[in-house]
Structures are given as C-alpha cells and as structure tokens.
Amino acid sequence: MQARPILAVGSIALDQVETPQGNRQDILGGSAMYFAVAASLFAPVRLVGVVGSDYPEEGWQLFRSNGVDTRDVQQADGHTFRWGGRYSADLSTRETLYTHLGVFESFQPSLCEQNKSTEIVYLANIQPSLQLAICTQATGAQNIISDTMNLWIDLNREELDLVLQKTNIFLINDEEAAQLTGLNDPQDAAEWLLAAGPTAVVIKQGSQGALLATGNLRRYIPVYPYAEVIDPTGAGDSFAGGLIGHIASQKETDLVAAVINGAATASYTVEGFGLEGLLQATTESIHRRGITIQSLME
Ligand code: AMP
C-alpha cells in the first residue's frame, strides 16, 4: 500500500542542549523537525510552521533531503523559536533553560488546499491555540494525533482541553500526564485521559517504556534496551514519527505495532546529539529494532 500523507504542525527550532556527555548550541531541532525526519522514513510529511530570517539553509536542506513538503512553512522577519534544556546526570529528567517563541508568537497558519484535505494530522508540541487553528482548517482530518508539554499545561489549559476533545490518539509523557490529570499512576492518568476525548492514549515513561490504553486494551511496550543514551531531546517527537508513520503506511491500524515502531525510531534519536542519531536510522534498521522490542513482550 502507498503510504498516506501526514500533516504536522509543531515547533521548528534552534536548540541548546546540555547533557553529561557535552553541550551543543544552535542545533536544528523542534518538535516538528524531529517528527518530520522520523515520519518521512515511512510516509510523506506535509509540514506547517514558521521559521525566522535567521533560520539556516542547513534546516531547509534537511527538509528537502527527507522529501518534506514545506509549502505551509512560512519564513517571517524575526527570530526562529529557540529552546534550551539541561539534563540531569542520569538523563532521566531535564530542566528547561529558556523557551523563546520568536516568530511563533505572531504565527497565523494558513493551509493550502492540498493540506486541508489530509486525513492524518499530527499536532506536535506547540501552543494549543495553533493546534486548534490547524483542527479548524484541516477539514479532511479523520485521525488527529496530538502531544503537548508542561509549559502549555501551565499556561493554556482551557485551549488544551479543547485540543483533547478533538484528538483521536493522545501522546504524552508520564510527568506531564500527572500534571494534566492530577493522577500520578500512569494507568489512572490514562483512564482520565480516555474519558476526556481520545479513543487511544499513549503515556511515555522514558526508559520504562510506554503504556498504550485503548478500548479494553492496556499494554506496556518496552524501549529498545541496547541504545546508549547521549541526548534524549526529540525522543518524544520521533516516537510520534515512528508511530504515526506506521499508521500511515499500513492498511489496517495496529496500535501495538505502531507503538513498537515509535519506540524503535526513538531509540535512534537518543543515540546522538540533536538529530545526529535519528539521521543514522533507516526503515529497515528501525524494523529490526522493532522485532527486538517485540521479542521482549512475548
Ligand atoms: P522532546 O524531547 O521530544 O520533548 O522534544 C524536544 C524538542 O521540542 C526540542 O527540539 C525543542 O525545540 C522543542 N520544544 C521544547 N519546548 C517546547 C515548547 N514549549 N513548545 C514547542 N516545542 C518545544
């Protein structure tokens, strides 16, 4: 089957990361960038976002080399979104050093006709108001998958609740799920989230794997255990890329297989700084890691 296209909105960023293994400044990143590079291994990606006048040619080049459709990526006067993060010694937690929205502050997405009709839509981590603007314009959307982050749970709770109501599959990490629902146990948080709108919820638990909850199914899916973690930045977005890429490339949706593909994809991202690890991955190598993960579940 020919893979169906995925429409994705999210941040396109220049990141600063500090990990025990070293520091990097002004590297390509953003939720939409990680997602696009990961998902384009499986399906065509149509990206929506904005960059500033300072955005490097290297970023555009990366979109081109991955076949990402950027007709709805605007370039505006001003600064590209910038985010800085510092990881703890065991890499299990991170602190945000700064979030500078730059041109995202005044971004007004306007989808072209082709993109409005896309059936699979990913609302990556970005202001919930922008996620909602895409929901309104993407009139052909049949399967909306979304993600968010602590900043938006703190600042834009009401809009985030509206996003949840429109979402079919909700992806969130365990700390943010606890913050959003007030429930520390991921199983309890998943029940709460399922009652808020989505038909499926995936709670990502870092090195502990992910909990998939849909209908009567509750399933833990482990991580690929042999990855050497250098920089976890973008793991969540490339997990989404592998998961949604799987859905877009298969005739029948198998959410367990899709989550396994997400976990296998994310295992590459953590193996290098920024996008370095993910760029080593191929569809075949991800598939092989998926088989390893699957064998751990038997
Ligand atoms: P992840 O590690 O999967 O949570 O994604 C990290 C990426 O998300 C980085 O490349 C950042 O540029 C981007 N990011 C960080 N904070 C935000 C935010 N509040 N909204 C949108 N994107 C963000």
mmCIF file of C-alpha atoms and ligand atoms in Angstrom:
data_model
loop_
_atom_site.group_PDB
_atom_site.id
_atom_site.type_symbol
_atom_site.label_atom_id
_atom_site.label_comp_id
_atom_site.label_asym_id
_atom_site.label_seq_id
_atom_site.Cartn_x
_atom_site.Cartn_y
_atom_site.Cartn_z
ATOM 1 C CA MET A 1 0.000 0.000 0.000
ATOM 2 C CA GLN A 2 1.174 3.522 -0.762
ATOM 3 C CA ALA A 3 1.614 5.385 2.497
ATOM 4 C CA ARG A 4 -0.885 8.152 3.177
ATOM 5 C CA PRO A 5 0.453 11.667 3.792
ATOM 6 C CA ILE A 6 0.632 13.133 7.287
ATOM 7 C CA LEU A 7 0.005 16.816 8.018
ATOM 8 C CA ALA A 8 2.051 18.020 11.008
ATOM 9 C CA VAL A 9 2.291 21.284 12.911
ATOM 10 C CA GLY A 10 4.858 21.951 15.625
ATOM 11 C CA SER A 11 7.938 23.919 16.533
ATOM 12 C CA ILE A 12 10.849 24.337 14.139
ATOM 13 C CA ALA A 13 13.660 25.375 16.422
ATOM 14 C CA LEU A 14 17.269 26.105 17.129
ATOM 15 C CA ASP A 15 18.161 24.271 20.331
ATOM 16 C CA GLN A 16 20.780 24.425 23.048
ATOM 17 C CA VAL A 17 21.283 21.150 24.914
ATOM 18 C CA GLU A 18 23.427 20.367 27.927
ATOM 19 C CA THR A 19 23.930 16.732 28.862
ATOM 20 C CA PRO A 20 26.600 14.985 30.963
ATOM 21 C CA GLN A 21 28.136 13.958 27.600
ATOM 22 C CA GLY A 22 28.567 17.541 26.384
ATOM 23 C CA ASN A 23 26.845 20.704 25.200
ATOM 24 C CA ARG A 24 25.543 21.869 21.826
ATOM 25 C CA GLN A 25 24.332 25.325 20.761
ATOM 26 C CA ASP A 26 22.119 26.428 17.855
ATOM 27 C CA ILE A 27 21.462 22.937 16.606
ATOM 28 C CA LEU A 28 18.468 22.080 14.418
ATOM 29 C CA GLY A 29 15.523 20.889 16.455
ATOM 30 C CA GLY A 30 11.895 21.489 17.311
ATOM 31 C CA SER A 31 9.025 19.073 17.746
ATOM 32 C CA ALA A 32 8.057 19.342 14.062
ATOM 33 C CA MET A 33 11.616 18.833 12.836
ATOM 34 C CA TYR A 34 12.159 15.624 14.831
ATOM 35 C CA PHE A 35 8.731 14.387 13.803
ATOM 36 C CA ALA A 36 9.271 15.165 10.114
ATOM 37 C CA VAL A 37 12.653 13.457 9.887
ATOM 38 C CA ALA A 38 11.307 10.353 11.680
ATOM 39 C CA ALA A 39 7.905 10.068 9.967
ATOM 40 C CA SER A 40 9.293 10.688 6.479
ATOM 41 C CA LEU A 41 11.063 7.321 6.719
ATOM 42 C CA PHE A 42 7.584 5.786 6.473
ATOM 43 C CA ALA A 43 5.194 8.244 4.805
ATOM 44 C CA PRO A 44 5.102 11.643 3.069
ATOM 45 C CA VAL A 45 5.073 14.551 5.531
ATOM 46 C CA ARG A 46 3.376 17.913 4.940
ATOM 47 C CA LEU A 47 4.729 20.379 7.460
ATOM 48 C CA VAL A 48 3.130 23.529 8.913
ATOM 49 C CA GLY A 49 5.189 26.013 10.891
ATOM 50 C CA VAL A 50 7.274 29.159 10.818
ATOM 51 C CA VAL A 51 10.964 29.986 10.923
ATOM 52 C CA GLY A 52 12.694 33.329 11.338
ATOM 53 C CA SER A 53 15.006 35.181 8.977
ATOM 54 C CA ASP A 54 17.919 33.621 10.906
ATOM 55 C CA TYR A 55 16.964 30.036 10.008
ATOM 56 C CA PRO A 56 19.971 28.293 8.462
ATOM 57 C CA GLU A 57 19.993 26.817 4.968
ATOM 58 C CA GLU A 58 21.025 23.529 6.620
ATOM 59 C CA GLY A 59 17.472 23.208 8.019
ATOM 60 C CA TRP A 60 15.796 23.726 4.635
ATOM 61 C CA GLN A 61 18.269 21.294 3.138
ATOM 62 C CA LEU A 62 17.268 18.662 5.692
ATOM 63 C CA PHE A 63 13.582 19.089 4.835
ATOM 64 C CA ARG A 64 14.397 18.736 1.140
ATOM 65 C CA SER A 65 16.574 15.670 1.558
ATOM 66 C CA ASN A 66 13.769 13.961 3.503
ATOM 67 C CA GLY A 67 11.143 14.903 0.921
ATOM 68 C CA VAL A 68 9.211 17.012 3.450
ATOM 69 C CA ASP A 69 6.577 19.229 1.822
ATOM 70 C CA THR A 70 7.242 22.729 3.233
ATOM 71 C CA ARG A 71 4.747 24.792 1.247
ATOM 72 C CA ASP A 72 2.978 25.675 4.532
ATOM 73 C CA VAL A 73 6.202 26.542 6.363
ATOM 74 C CA GLN A 74 6.443 30.313 6.433
ATOM 75 C CA GLN A 75 9.623 32.361 6.823
ATOM 76 C CA ALA A 76 8.958 35.567 8.769
ATOM 77 C CA ASP A 77 11.038 38.554 9.852
ATOM 78 C CA GLY A 78 12.350 37.877 13.360
ATOM 79 C CA HIS A 79 13.913 35.068 15.342
ATOM 80 C CA THR A 80 13.377 31.339 14.946
ATOM 81 C CA PHE A 81 11.870 29.546 18.005
ATOM 82 C CA ARG A 82 14.691 28.792 20.455
ATOM 83 C CA TRP A 83 14.732 26.322 23.318
ATOM 84 C CA GLY A 84 17.458 25.399 25.784
ATOM 85 C CA GLY A 85 17.447 22.374 28.083
ATOM 86 C CA ARG A 86 19.753 20.803 30.660
ATOM 87 C CA TYR A 87 19.628 17.119 31.594
ATOM 88 C CA SER A 88 20.286 15.551 34.996
ATOM 89 C CA ALA A 89 23.336 13.316 35.483
ATOM 90 C CA ASP A 90 21.333 10.112 34.816
ATOM 91 C CA LEU A 91 19.477 11.790 31.888
ATOM 92 C CA SER A 92 16.121 10.887 33.438
ATOM 93 C CA THR A 93 14.941 14.475 33.963
ATOM 94 C CA ARG A 94 15.516 17.789 32.234
ATOM 95 C CA GLU A 95 15.128 21.401 33.116
ATOM 96 C CA THR A 96 14.082 23.992 30.520
ATOM 97 C CA LEU A 97 16.616 26.832 30.497
ATOM 98 C CA TYR A 98 14.548 29.059 28.199
ATOM 99 C CA THR A 99 11.762 28.986 25.612
ATOM 100 C CA HIS A 100 11.832 31.915 23.175
ATOM 101 C CA LEU A 101 8.818 31.706 20.898
ATOM 102 C CA GLY A 102 10.209 34.279 18.434
ATOM 103 C CA VAL A 103 8.205 34.219 15.195
ATOM 104 C CA PHE A 104 5.781 31.647 16.684
ATOM 105 C CA GLU A 105 4.340 34.445 18.818
ATOM 106 C CA SER A 106 2.552 36.016 15.855
ATOM 107 C CA PHE A 107 2.320 32.965 13.577
ATOM 108 C CA GLN A 108 -1.003 32.515 11.812
ATOM 109 C CA PRO A 109 -1.062 29.262 9.889
ATOM 110 C CA SER A 110 -2.912 29.217 6.602
ATOM 111 C CA LEU A 111 -3.198 25.784 4.986
ATOM 112 C CA CYS A 112 -3.097 25.332 1.221
ATOM 113 C CA GLU A 113 -5.967 23.359 -0.350
ATOM 114 C CA GLN A 114 -3.907 20.159 -0.648
ATOM 115 C CA ASN A 115 -3.018 20.204 3.042
ATOM 116 C CA LYS A 116 -6.571 20.948 4.229
ATOM 117 C CA SER A 117 -7.682 17.596 2.855
ATOM 118 C CA THR A 118 -5.039 15.482 4.657
ATOM 119 C CA GLU A 119 -6.672 12.650 6.634
ATOM 120 C CA ILE A 120 -3.934 12.026 9.197
ATOM 121 C CA VAL A 121 -2.989 15.081 11.247
ATOM 122 C CA TYR A 122 -0.300 15.354 13.920
ATOM 123 C CA LEU A 123 -0.455 18.260 16.337
ATOM 124 C CA ALA A 124 3.071 18.190 17.756
ATOM 125 C CA ASN A 125 4.025 20.087 20.853
ATOM 126 C CA ILE A 126 3.315 23.806 20.271
ATOM 127 C CA GLN A 127 0.884 26.441 21.593
ATOM 128 C CA PRO A 128 -2.572 24.796 21.868
ATOM 129 C CA SER A 129 -4.100 27.801 20.037
ATOM 130 C CA LEU A 130 -2.066 26.849 16.965
ATOM 131 C CA GLN A 131 -3.055 23.195 17.325
ATOM 132 C CA LEU A 132 -6.701 24.343 17.367
ATOM 133 C CA ALA A 133 -6.189 26.589 14.316
ATOM 134 C CA ILE A 134 -4.992 23.541 12.388
ATOM 135 C CA CYS A 135 -8.001 21.483 13.556
ATOM 136 C CA THR A 136 -10.290 24.208 12.201
ATOM 137 C CA GLN A 137 -8.564 24.424 8.824
ATOM 138 C CA ALA A 138 -7.846 20.725 8.275
ATOM 139 C CA THR A 139 -11.379 19.910 7.195
ATOM 140 C CA GLY A 140 -10.426 16.496 5.778
ATOM 141 C CA ALA A 141 -8.880 15.271 9.041
ATOM 142 C CA GLN A 142 -10.099 11.841 10.150
ATOM 143 C CA ASN A 143 -7.398 10.859 12.592
ATOM 144 C CA ILE A 144 -5.931 13.583 14.821
ATOM 145 C CA ILE A 145 -2.963 12.665 16.977
ATOM 146 C CA SER A 146 -1.603 15.203 19.440
ATOM 147 C CA ASP A 147 1.106 15.839 22.018
ATOM 148 C CA THR A 148 1.839 18.642 24.479
ATOM 149 C CA MET A 149 4.266 19.821 27.145
ATOM 150 C CA ASN A 150 4.364 21.185 30.696
ATOM 151 C CA LEU A 151 4.585 24.819 29.537
ATOM 152 C CA TRP A 152 1.241 24.612 27.737
ATOM 153 C CA ILE A 153 -0.418 22.678 30.572
ATOM 154 C CA ASP A 154 0.586 25.585 32.849
ATOM 155 C CA LEU A 155 -0.260 28.438 30.506
ATOM 156 C CA ASN A 156 -3.070 27.319 28.182
ATOM 157 C CA ARG A 157 -5.124 24.724 29.997
ATOM 158 C CA GLU A 158 -8.518 25.663 28.536
ATOM 159 C CA GLU A 159 -7.332 25.508 24.944
ATOM 160 C CA LEU A 160 -5.505 22.280 25.666
ATOM 161 C CA ASP A 161 -8.769 20.738 26.911
ATOM 162 C CA LEU A 162 -10.350 21.667 23.559
ATOM 163 C CA VAL A 163 -7.453 20.028 21.715
ATOM 164 C CA LEU A 164 -8.031 16.868 23.777
ATOM 165 C CA GLN A 165 -11.693 16.790 22.783
ATOM 166 C CA LYS A 166 -10.731 16.816 19.097
ATOM 167 C CA THR A 167 -7.935 14.263 19.472
ATOM 168 C CA ASN A 168 -8.219 10.607 18.448
ATOM 169 C CA ILE A 169 -4.826 9.474 19.778
ATOM 170 C CA PHE A 170 -3.127 11.419 22.566
ATOM 171 C CA LEU A 171 0.596 11.051 23.271
ATOM 172 C CA ILE A 172 2.052 12.435 26.488
ATOM 173 C CA ASN A 173 4.906 11.657 28.860
ATOM 174 C CA ASP A 174 4.259 10.416 32.383
ATOM 175 C CA GLU A 175 5.209 13.610 34.260
ATOM 176 C CA GLU A 176 3.023 15.723 32.012
ATOM 177 C CA ALA A 177 0.173 13.220 32.253
ATOM 178 C CA ALA A 178 0.356 13.545 36.055
ATOM 179 C CA GLN A 179 0.404 17.352 35.775
ATOM 180 C CA LEU A 180 -2.571 17.375 33.384
ATOM 181 C CA THR A 181 -4.746 14.858 35.243
ATOM 182 C CA GLY A 182 -3.598 15.266 38.855
ATOM 183 C CA LEU A 183 -3.024 11.477 38.924
ATOM 184 C CA ASN A 184 0.455 10.055 39.483
ATOM 185 C CA ASP A 185 -0.247 6.499 38.404
ATOM 186 C CA PRO A 186 0.020 6.269 34.583
ATOM 187 C CA GLN A 187 -2.830 3.734 34.464
ATOM 188 C CA ASP A 188 -5.129 6.109 36.334
ATOM 189 C CA ALA A 189 -3.992 9.040 34.194
ATOM 190 C CA ALA A 190 -4.729 7.011 31.048
ATOM 191 C CA GLU A 191 -8.303 6.318 32.229
ATOM 192 C CA TRP A 192 -8.818 10.016 32.951
ATOM 193 C CA LEU A 193 -7.487 10.996 29.523
ATOM 194 C CA LEU A 194 -9.625 8.410 27.708
ATOM 195 C CA ALA A 195 -12.666 9.946 29.361
ATOM 196 C CA ALA A 196 -11.641 13.401 28.085
ATOM 197 C CA GLY A 197 -11.996 12.607 24.367
ATOM 198 C CA PRO A 198 -9.315 10.444 22.737
ATOM 199 C CA THR A 199 -10.002 6.825 21.756
ATOM 200 C CA ALA A 200 -6.374 5.900 22.450
ATOM 201 C CA VAL A 201 -3.775 7.253 24.859
ATOM 202 C CA VAL A 202 -0.048 6.542 24.929
ATOM 203 C CA ILE A 203 1.802 7.519 28.113
ATOM 204 C CA LYS A 204 5.553 7.619 27.504
ATOM 205 C CA GLN A 205 7.628 6.657 30.512
ATOM 206 C CA GLY A 206 11.181 7.309 29.340
ATOM 207 C CA SER A 207 13.412 4.287 29.843
ATOM 208 C CA GLN A 208 10.445 2.399 31.362
ATOM 209 C CA GLY A 209 8.671 2.179 28.003
ATOM 210 C CA ALA A 210 5.148 3.303 27.154
ATOM 211 C CA LEU A 211 1.634 2.437 28.238
ATOM 212 C CA LEU A 212 -0.932 2.074 25.444
ATOM 213 C CA ALA A 213 -4.563 2.334 26.517
ATOM 214 C CA THR A 214 -7.428 1.936 24.058
ATOM 215 C CA GLY A 215 -10.821 0.242 24.455
ATOM 216 C CA ASN A 216 -10.219 -2.641 26.836
ATOM 217 C CA LEU A 217 -6.543 -2.930 25.920
ATOM 218 C CA ARG A 218 -3.865 -1.833 28.436
ATOM 219 C CA ARG A 219 -0.396 -2.760 27.225
ATOM 220 C CA TYR A 220 3.138 -1.833 28.289
ATOM 221 C CA ILE A 221 5.580 -1.616 25.418
ATOM 222 C CA PRO A 222 9.256 -1.618 26.430
ATOM 223 C CA VAL A 223 12.034 0.517 24.980
ATOM 224 C CA TYR A 224 14.788 -0.885 22.753
ATOM 225 C CA PRO A 225 17.186 -1.813 25.586
ATOM 226 C CA TYR A 226 20.547 -1.596 23.791
ATOM 227 C CA ALA A 227 20.658 2.099 22.872
ATOM 228 C CA GLU A 228 23.412 4.157 24.514
ATOM 229 C CA VAL A 229 21.711 7.396 25.525
ATOM 230 C CA ILE A 230 23.683 10.517 24.598
ATOM 231 C CA ASP A 231 20.914 13.132 24.273
ATOM 232 C CA PRO A 232 17.199 12.327 24.793
ATOM 233 C CA THR A 233 15.996 15.548 23.106
ATOM 234 C CA GLY A 234 13.389 14.827 20.442
ATOM 235 C CA ALA A 235 12.753 11.259 21.604
ATOM 236 C CA GLY A 236 9.053 12.019 22.123
ATOM 237 C CA ASP A 237 8.613 13.577 18.686
ATOM 238 C CA SER A 238 10.481 10.852 16.848
ATOM 239 C CA PHE A 239 8.452 8.280 18.798
ATOM 240 C CA ALA A 240 5.392 10.028 17.357
ATOM 241 C CA GLY A 241 7.003 9.972 13.900
ATOM 242 C CA GLY A 242 7.541 6.211 14.021
ATOM 243 C CA LEU A 243 4.081 5.586 15.484
ATOM 244 C CA ILE A 244 2.132 7.761 13.043
ATOM 245 C CA GLY A 245 4.373 6.774 10.126
ATOM 246 C CA HIS A 246 3.388 3.166 10.833
ATOM 247 C CA ILE A 247 -0.318 4.029 10.884
ATOM 248 C CA ALA A 248 0.021 5.980 7.611
ATOM 249 C CA SER A 249 1.844 3.146 5.853
ATOM 250 C CA GLN A 250 -0.436 0.240 6.854
ATOM 251 C CA LYS A 251 -3.902 -0.610 5.574
ATOM 252 C CA GLU A 252 -5.192 -1.682 8.974
ATOM 253 C CA THR A 253 -4.229 0.201 12.124
ATOM 254 C CA ASP A 254 -2.419 -1.981 14.649
ATOM 255 C CA LEU A 255 -1.669 0.327 17.555
ATOM 256 C CA VAL A 256 0.615 -2.116 19.371
ATOM 257 C CA ALA A 257 2.764 -2.470 16.238
ATOM 258 C CA ALA A 258 2.654 1.315 15.750
ATOM 259 C CA VAL A 259 3.882 1.984 19.304
ATOM 260 C CA ILE A 260 6.663 -0.593 18.848
ATOM 261 C CA ASN A 261 7.717 1.239 15.669
ATOM 262 C CA GLY A 262 7.658 4.520 17.600
ATOM 263 C CA ALA A 263 9.854 3.094 20.349
ATOM 264 C CA ALA A 264 12.306 1.655 17.800
ATOM 265 C CA THR A 265 12.508 5.031 15.993
ATOM 266 C CA ALA A 266 13.081 6.982 19.227
ATOM 267 C CA SER A 267 15.916 4.605 20.176
ATOM 268 C CA TYR A 268 17.952 6.076 17.313
ATOM 269 C CA THR A 269 17.268 9.677 18.316
ATOM 270 C CA VAL A 270 18.724 9.279 21.820
ATOM 271 C CA GLU A 271 21.984 7.834 20.464
ATOM 272 C CA GLY A 272 23.405 11.189 19.337
ATOM 273 C CA PHE A 273 23.127 14.931 19.934
ATOM 274 C CA GLY A 274 20.166 16.609 18.278
ATOM 275 C CA LEU A 275 19.246 14.867 15.032
ATOM 276 C CA GLU A 276 22.573 13.039 14.624
ATOM 277 C CA GLY A 277 21.311 9.695 15.931
ATOM 278 C CA LEU A 278 18.000 9.733 14.063
ATOM 279 C CA LEU A 279 19.767 10.518 10.800
ATOM 280 C CA GLN A 280 21.580 7.160 11.066
ATOM 281 C CA ALA A 281 18.277 5.260 11.043
ATOM 282 C CA THR A 282 16.728 3.558 8.029
ATOM 283 C CA THR A 283 13.288 2.000 7.653
ATOM 284 C CA GLU A 284 14.931 -1.448 7.730
ATOM 285 C CA SER A 285 17.101 -0.796 10.806
ATOM 286 C CA ILE A 286 14.084 0.535 12.704
ATOM 287 C CA HIS A 287 12.122 -2.534 11.677
ATOM 288 C CA ARG A 288 14.885 -4.778 13.062
ATOM 289 C CA ARG A 289 14.872 -2.949 16.397
ATOM 290 C CA GLY A 290 11.086 -3.310 16.422
ATOM 291 C CA ILE A 291 11.483 -7.080 16.173
ATOM 292 C CA THR A 292 13.804 -6.995 19.208
ATOM 293 C CA ILE A 293 11.245 -4.986 21.190
ATOM 294 C CA GLN A 294 8.503 -7.377 20.123
ATOM 295 C CA SER A 295 10.557 -10.347 21.349
ATOM 296 C CA LEU A 296 10.797 -8.746 24.807
ATOM 297 C CA MET A 297 6.995 -8.710 25.006
ATOM 298 C CA GLU A 298 6.498 -12.430 24.419
HETATM 299 P P1 AMP B 1 11.071 16.271 23.160
HETATM 300 O O1 AMP B 1 12.434 15.962 23.705
HETATM 301 O O2 AMP B 1 10.511 15.163 22.295
HETATM 302 O O3 AMP B 1 10.130 16.778 24.193
HETATM 303 O O4 AMP B 1 11.255 17.480 22.122
HETATM 304 C C1 AMP B 1 12.224 18.452 22.271
HETATM 305 C C2 AMP B 1 12.030 19.483 21.179
HETATM 306 O O5 AMP B 1 10.852 20.225 21.442
HETATM 307 C C3 AMP B 1 13.182 20.463 21.133
HETATM 308 O O6 AMP B 1 13.812 20.357 19.863
HETATM 309 C C4 AMP B 1 12.563 21.841 21.358
HETATM 310 O O7 AMP B 1 12.950 22.786 20.402
HETATM 311 C C5 AMP B 1 11.065 21.609 21.275
HETATM 312 N N1 AMP B 1 10.360 22.273 22.370
HETATM 313 C C6 AMP B 1 10.759 22.433 23.657
HETATM 314 N N2 AMP B 1 9.816 23.090 24.374
HETATM 315 C C7 AMP B 1 8.804 23.359 23.525
HETATM 316 C C8 AMP B 1 7.535 24.001 23.655
HETATM 317 N N3 AMP B 1 7.128 24.504 24.828
HETATM 318 N N4 AMP B 1 6.737 24.075 22.559
HETATM 319 C C9 AMP B 1 7.141 23.535 21.394
HETATM 320 N N5 AMP B 1 8.313 22.921 21.198
HETATM 321 C C10 AMP B 1 9.150 22.826 22.247
#
